[in-house]
């Protein structure tokens, strides 16, 4: 399998946001979810686990360049069965891939949602 494209769910100021279902992503190296991140610092990632067991969601370190702090490594977050974890806001200097995306790989199948925080500037 390949990485699944995860589209942004925009957070809208001064409004009531319906909870988006998210995108199912497969587990294992080379799989997971990929977000085309125009501004990673305005990105929040939600991962939900309903696989039946605990798992790990790993935000992969970026490519140098553009991620000059990629040497700090990946960010691994444990997600218990039936739980949801939030990752972000995300630092482009550590996690941005050479194609401008963010990649999350998981050890079990999960659901992933990418939220873009609105900015006026």
XYZ file of N, CA, C and O in Angstrom:
484
model
N 0.841 -1.181 0.000
C 0.000 0.000 0.000
C 0.880 1.236 0.000
O 2.059 1.172 0.272
N 0.288 2.365 -0.243
C 1.005 3.632 -0.267
C 0.399 4.584 0.752
O -0.628 4.281 1.359
N 1.035 5.711 0.908
C 0.506 6.716 1.829
C -0.803 7.271 1.293
O -0.966 7.480 0.103
N -1.712 7.536 2.221
C -3.028 8.066 1.875
C -3.019 9.580 2.014
O -2.580 10.106 3.035
N -3.488 10.278 0.987
C -3.594 11.737 1.056
C -4.680 12.109 2.049
O -5.797 11.588 1.996
N -4.345 13.003 2.961
C -5.294 13.480 3.967
C -5.536 14.960 3.706
O -4.609 15.771 3.806
N -6.767 15.290 3.353
C -7.119 16.681 3.056
C -7.344 17.449 4.361
O -7.678 16.871 5.397
N -7.155 18.751 4.286
C -7.394 19.607 5.448
C -8.884 19.727 5.743
O -9.712 19.763 4.830
N -9.204 19.812 7.021
C -10.514 20.244 7.503
C -10.271 21.618 8.101
O -9.504 21.745 9.063
N -10.848 22.642 7.507
C -10.578 23.999 7.953
C -11.329 24.316 9.236
O -12.524 24.017 9.362
N -10.620 24.890 10.188
C -11.246 25.435 11.373
C -11.719 26.831 10.997
O -10.958 27.619 10.451
N -12.979 27.134 11.254
C -13.562 28.408 10.848
C -13.788 29.259 12.085
O -14.425 28.808 13.035
N -13.260 30.494 12.095
C -13.434 31.326 13.274
C -14.901 31.657 13.533
O -15.694 31.790 12.589
N -15.243 31.760 14.796
C -16.581 32.177 15.236
C -17.688 31.321 14.643
O -18.709 31.828 14.202
N -17.474 30.023 14.613
C -18.502 29.147 14.048
C -18.536 27.831 14.812
O -17.689 27.540 15.648
N -19.537 27.040 14.503
C -19.713 25.718 15.088
C -19.209 24.701 14.062
O -19.771 24.561 12.987
N -18.139 23.985 14.382
C -17.541 23.028 13.453
C -18.091 21.638 13.710
O -17.995 21.127 14.834
N -18.649 21.025 12.695
C -19.063 19.629 12.805
C -17.802 18.773 12.866
O -16.813 19.058 12.194
N -17.809 17.732 13.679
C -16.639 16.875 13.844
C -16.434 16.034 12.589
O -17.242 15.160 12.282
N -15.343 16.280 11.837
C -15.113 15.499 10.619
C -14.736 14.058 10.940
O -14.110 13.775 11.963
N -15.112 13.150 10.064
C -14.870 11.719 10.285
C -13.397 11.363 10.193
O -12.943 10.436 10.841
N -12.626 12.074 9.402
C -11.208 11.744 9.225
C -11.016 10.763 8.085
O -11.963 10.317 7.431
N -9.766 10.405 7.863
C -9.370 9.519 6.780
C -8.709 8.280 7.361
O -7.803 8.390 8.188
N -9.143 7.106 6.934
C -8.529 5.865 7.404
C -7.158 5.722 6.768
O -6.999 5.897 5.558
N -6.164 5.395 7.611
C -4.812 5.202 7.099
C -4.301 3.828 7.518
O -4.634 3.324 8.579
N -3.511 3.240 6.652
C -2.939 1.915 6.892
C -1.675 2.036 7.715
O -1.013 3.070 7.729
N -1.313 0.946 8.360
C -0.129 0.950 9.219
C 1.095 0.455 8.467
O 0.999 -0.158 7.417
N 2.260 0.731 9.063
C 3.523 0.212 8.550
C 4.354 1.246 7.826
O 3.854 2.286 7.390
N 5.631 0.972 7.720
C 6.562 1.867 7.032
C 6.158 2.021 5.572
O 5.811 1.056 4.905
N 6.189 3.246 5.085
C 5.803 3.530 3.706
C 4.312 3.719 3.534
O 3.856 4.093 2.462
N 3.539 3.449 4.571
C 2.097 3.677 4.552
C 1.787 4.890 5.421
O 2.640 5.704 5.673
N 0.576 5.002 5.899
C 0.193 6.114 6.756
C -0.480 7.210 5.972
O -1.036 6.987 4.906
N -0.445 8.414 6.531
C -1.114 9.550 5.923
C -0.139 10.642 5.546
O 0.914 10.808 6.170
N -0.492 11.398 4.507
C 0.351 12.479 4.016
C -0.506 13.710 3.798
O -1.522 13.652 3.114
N -0.089 14.834 4.399
C -0.809 16.101 4.299
C 0.036 17.055 3.473
O 1.214 17.268 3.787
N -0.544 17.627 2.435
C 0.151 18.671 1.673
C 0.038 19.954 2.472
O -0.980 20.635 2.434
N 1.062 20.264 3.235
C 1.023 21.346 4.220
C 1.601 22.630 3.659
O 2.801 22.742 3.466
N 0.736 23.611 3.405
C 1.241 24.885 2.917
C 1.892 25.683 4.047
O 2.875 26.370 3.832
N 1.358 25.566 5.260
C 1.927 26.240 6.434
C 1.847 25.298 7.621
O 0.889 25.321 8.382
N 2.845 24.464 7.831
C 2.798 23.468 8.903
C 2.571 24.059 10.290
O 1.958 23.421 11.141
N 3.053 25.279 10.537
C 2.863 25.889 11.849
C 1.398 26.153 12.161
O 1.038 26.417 13.306
N 0.552 26.076 11.151
C -0.887 26.260 11.342
C -1.629 24.933 11.198
O -2.822 24.913 10.922
N -0.934 23.829 11.392
C -1.514 22.500 11.209
C -1.594 21.750 12.531
O -0.628 21.669 13.271
N -2.771 21.197 12.813
C -2.989 20.274 13.922
C -3.409 18.943 13.324
O -4.230 18.901 12.404
N -2.848 17.856 13.846
C -3.179 16.523 13.345
C -3.839 15.737 14.460
O -3.316 15.664 15.573
N -4.993 15.153 14.148
C -5.717 14.304 15.104
C -5.631 12.865 14.613
O -5.929 12.582 13.447
N -5.187 11.953 15.496
C -5.169 10.534 15.164
C -6.047 9.791 16.166
O -5.982 10.041 17.368
N -6.886 8.899 15.656
C -7.800 8.117 16.477
C -7.558 6.644 16.224
O -7.383 6.223 15.083
N -7.566 5.868 17.312
C -7.251 4.445 17.226
C -8.447 3.614 17.671
O -8.909 3.738 18.799
N -8.936 2.776 16.789
C -9.999 1.829 17.118
C -9.603 0.439 16.628
O -10.444 -0.356 16.220
N -8.304 0.140 16.693
C -7.784 -1.099 16.117
C -7.929 -2.313 17.023
O -7.744 -3.439 16.587
N -8.216 -2.076 18.301
C -8.284 -3.187 19.238
C -7.059 -3.292 20.119
O -7.019 -4.067 21.061
N -6.025 -2.523 19.830
C -4.809 -2.530 20.637
C -4.138 -1.177 20.582
O -4.448 -0.344 19.745
N -3.223 -0.944 21.489
C -2.485 0.308 21.519
C -1.581 0.417 20.294
O -1.120 -0.589 19.761
N -1.341 1.642 19.843
C -0.487 1.851 18.683
C 0.304 3.127 18.817
O 0.146 3.886 19.772
N 1.154 3.369 17.843
C 1.983 4.567 17.821
C 1.776 5.304 16.510
O 1.776 4.692 15.443
N 1.593 6.614 16.607
C 1.557 7.482 15.431
C 2.869 8.248 15.424
O 3.247 8.857 16.433
N 3.579 8.207 14.301
C 4.897 8.833 14.214
C 4.895 9.885 13.125
O 4.697 9.575 11.947
N 5.123 11.134 13.522
C 5.304 12.224 12.575
C 6.766 12.188 12.158
O 7.673 12.327 12.983
N 7.001 11.923 10.867
C 8.366 11.727 10.382
C 9.136 13.030 10.282
O 8.589 14.057 9.859
N 10.405 12.971 10.675
C 11.291 14.116 10.496
C 11.372 14.432 9.008
O 11.271 13.541 8.158
N 11.548 15.699 8.713
C 11.564 16.136 7.326
C 12.884 15.885 6.623
O 13.785 15.237 7.150
N 12.968 16.408 5.432
C 14.169 16.291 4.604
C 14.950 17.596 4.697
O 14.374 18.674 4.782
N 16.273 17.476 4.686
C 17.105 18.669 4.754
C 17.652 18.979 3.373
O 18.344 18.139 2.817
N 17.482 20.156 2.775
C 16.484 21.125 3.179
C 15.107 20.681 2.716
O 15.040 19.769 1.913
N 14.026 21.219 3.169
C 13.866 22.475 3.888
C 13.884 22.343 5.412
O 13.934 23.334 6.104
N 13.818 21.145 5.951
C 13.720 20.960 7.403
C 15.113 20.944 8.028
O 15.723 19.902 8.205
N 15.601 22.118 8.384
C 16.963 22.236 8.909
C 17.131 21.576 10.277
O 18.238 21.225 10.659
N 16.037 21.383 11.024
C 16.097 20.746 12.341
C 15.661 19.279 12.283
O 15.323 18.680 13.305
N 15.698 18.692 11.100
C 15.270 17.294 10.934
C 16.105 16.343 11.776
O 15.635 15.267 12.153
N 17.322 16.725 12.114
C 18.189 15.884 12.915
C 17.655 15.613 14.312
O 18.132 14.712 15.001
N 16.646 16.368 14.739
C 16.009 16.123 16.033
C 15.184 14.840 15.998
O 14.787 14.329 17.035
N 14.906 14.351 14.809
C 14.234 13.066 14.661
C 12.724 13.127 14.578
O 12.119 14.192 14.559
N 12.135 11.929 14.519
C 10.685 11.767 14.444
C 10.038 12.124 15.772
O 10.695 12.143 16.819
N 8.729 12.331 15.741
C 7.935 12.520 16.950
C 6.957 11.358 17.039
O 6.086 11.214 16.176
N 7.126 10.495 18.045
C 6.253 9.326 18.222
C 5.276 9.589 19.350
O 5.667 10.041 20.433
N 4.000 9.314 19.094
C 2.925 9.528 20.068
C 2.172 8.215 20.244
O 1.706 7.627 19.266
N 2.051 7.753 21.491
C 1.300 6.530 21.774
C -0.186 6.845 21.778
O -0.628 7.829 22.384
N -0.975 5.991 21.095
C -2.424 6.171 21.019
C -3.073 4.871 21.484
O -3.004 3.851 20.802
N -3.679 4.894 22.662
C -4.325 3.710 23.210
C -5.553 3.353 22.375
O -6.125 4.197 21.677
N -5.988 2.099 22.449
C -7.194 1.676 21.755
C -8.378 2.505 22.258
O -8.566 2.693 23.455
N -9.167 3.006 21.337
C -10.335 3.818 21.670
C -9.993 5.252 22.025
O -10.863 6.010 22.437
N -8.733 5.653 21.852
C -8.304 7.001 22.237
C -8.006 7.859 21.015
O -7.859 7.369 19.893
N -7.919 9.155 21.277
C -7.556 10.142 20.271
C -6.414 10.973 20.819
O -6.415 11.332 21.988
N -5.426 11.260 19.976
C -4.314 12.126 20.344
C -4.185 13.234 19.305
O -4.521 13.050 18.134
N -3.697 14.377 19.769
C -3.479 15.537 18.909
C -1.988 15.794 18.786
O -1.261 15.711 19.769
N -1.541 16.128 17.586
C -0.146 16.448 17.319
C -0.107 17.837 16.683
O -0.805 18.090 15.706
N 0.707 18.709 17.222
C 0.867 20.022 16.614
C 0.603 21.151 17.582
O 0.348 20.897 18.742
N 0.681 22.373 17.094
C 1.068 22.786 15.759
C 2.445 22.238 15.389
O 3.268 21.977 16.252
N 2.660 22.086 14.115
C 3.821 21.373 13.610
C 4.884 22.366 13.134
O 4.585 23.331 12.452
N 6.133 22.108 13.492
C 7.241 22.975 13.115
C 7.815 22.554 11.761
O 8.329 21.438 11.616
N 7.746 23.450 10.790
C 8.249 23.120 9.449
C 9.750 22.846 9.466
O 10.229 22.007 8.718
N 10.489 23.517 10.325
C 11.928 23.342 10.387
C 12.359 21.957 10.826
O 13.511 21.576 10.673
N 11.423 21.187 11.364
C 11.735 19.813 11.792
C 11.024 18.758 10.955
O 11.576 17.687 10.718
N 9.806 19.030 10.502
C 8.974 17.971 9.935
C 8.612 18.124 8.459
O 8.068 17.198 7.873
N 8.903 19.235 7.829
C 8.497 19.442 6.437
C 9.332 18.578 5.491
O 10.559 18.594 5.526
N 8.645 17.810 4.646
C 9.304 16.968 3.656
C 9.701 17.820 2.450
O 9.206 18.930 2.263
N 10.574 17.306 1.598
C 11.063 18.079 0.445
C 9.962 18.437 -0.544
O 10.096 19.398 -1.298
N 8.844 17.683 -0.532
C 7.727 17.997 -1.423
C 6.702 18.919 -0.764
O 5.637 19.166 -1.310
N 7.003 19.425 0.443
C 6.098 20.340 1.129
C 5.013 19.645 1.933
O 4.050 20.276 2.342
N 5.164 18.363 2.192
C 4.132 17.628 2.920
C 4.584 17.251 4.329
O 5.756 17.420 4.691
N 3.647 16.758 5.105
C 3.889 16.161 6.417
C 3.467 14.710 6.326
O 2.439 14.398 5.704
N 4.230 13.803 6.940
C 3.929 12.373 6.862
C 3.764 11.799 8.261
O 4.620 12.014 9.128
N 2.668 11.059 8.468
C 2.422 10.346 9.719
C 2.306 8.860 9.390
O 1.477 8.464 8.569
N 3.160 8.039 10.016
C 3.065 6.584 9.891
C 2.556 6.033 11.216
O 2.857 6.586 12.274
N 1.798 4.936 11.158
C 1.226 4.355 12.364
C 1.566 2.874 12.456
O 1.774 2.208 11.441
N 1.593 2.365 13.691
C 1.891 0.950 13.894
C 0.642 0.083 13.789
O 0.745 -1.134 13.670
N -0.531 0.690 13.860
C -1.816 0.009 13.660
C -2.684 0.920 12.790
O -2.398 2.110 12.666
N -3.716 0.387 12.179
C -4.609 1.213 11.365
C -5.280 2.259 12.254
O -5.738 1.951 13.359
N -5.302 3.491 11.793
C -5.915 4.594 12.542
C -6.679 5.492 11.596
O -6.637 5.322 10.386
N -7.369 6.458 12.187
C -8.043 7.499 11.426
C -7.317 8.807 11.696
O -7.001 9.126 12.839
N -7.043 9.545 10.629
C -6.279 10.785 10.748
C -7.055 11.946 10.160
O -7.688 11.822 9.110
N -7.002 13.079 10.851
C -7.614 14.310 10.372
C -6.593 15.425 10.516
O -5.932 15.532 11.545
N -6.444 16.247 9.488
C -5.564 17.405 9.532
C -6.424 18.654 9.589
O -7.345 18.829 8.784
N -6.142 19.493 10.565
C -6.887 20.755 10.729
C -5.973 21.924 10.413
O -4.821 21.938 10.841
N -6.505 22.889 9.670
C -5.755 24.112 9.383
C -6.341 25.220 10.250
O -7.532 25.505 10.209
N -5.475 25.835 11.057
C -5.877 26.943 11.913
C -5.950 28.196 11.054
O -4.973 28.520 10.352
N -7.064 28.904 11.076
C -7.199 30.081 10.213
C -6.335 31.241 10.709
O -6.164 31.437 11.905
N -5.777 31.970 9.760
C -5.005 33.172 10.050
C -5.405 34.261 9.077
O -5.675 33.982 7.906
N -5.408 35.475 9.542
C -5.747 36.608 8.668
C -4.537 37.116 7.896
O -4.672 37.905 6.992
N -3.329 36.690 8.296
C -2.139 37.215 7.626
C -1.566 36.217 6.662
O -1.784 35.070 6.705
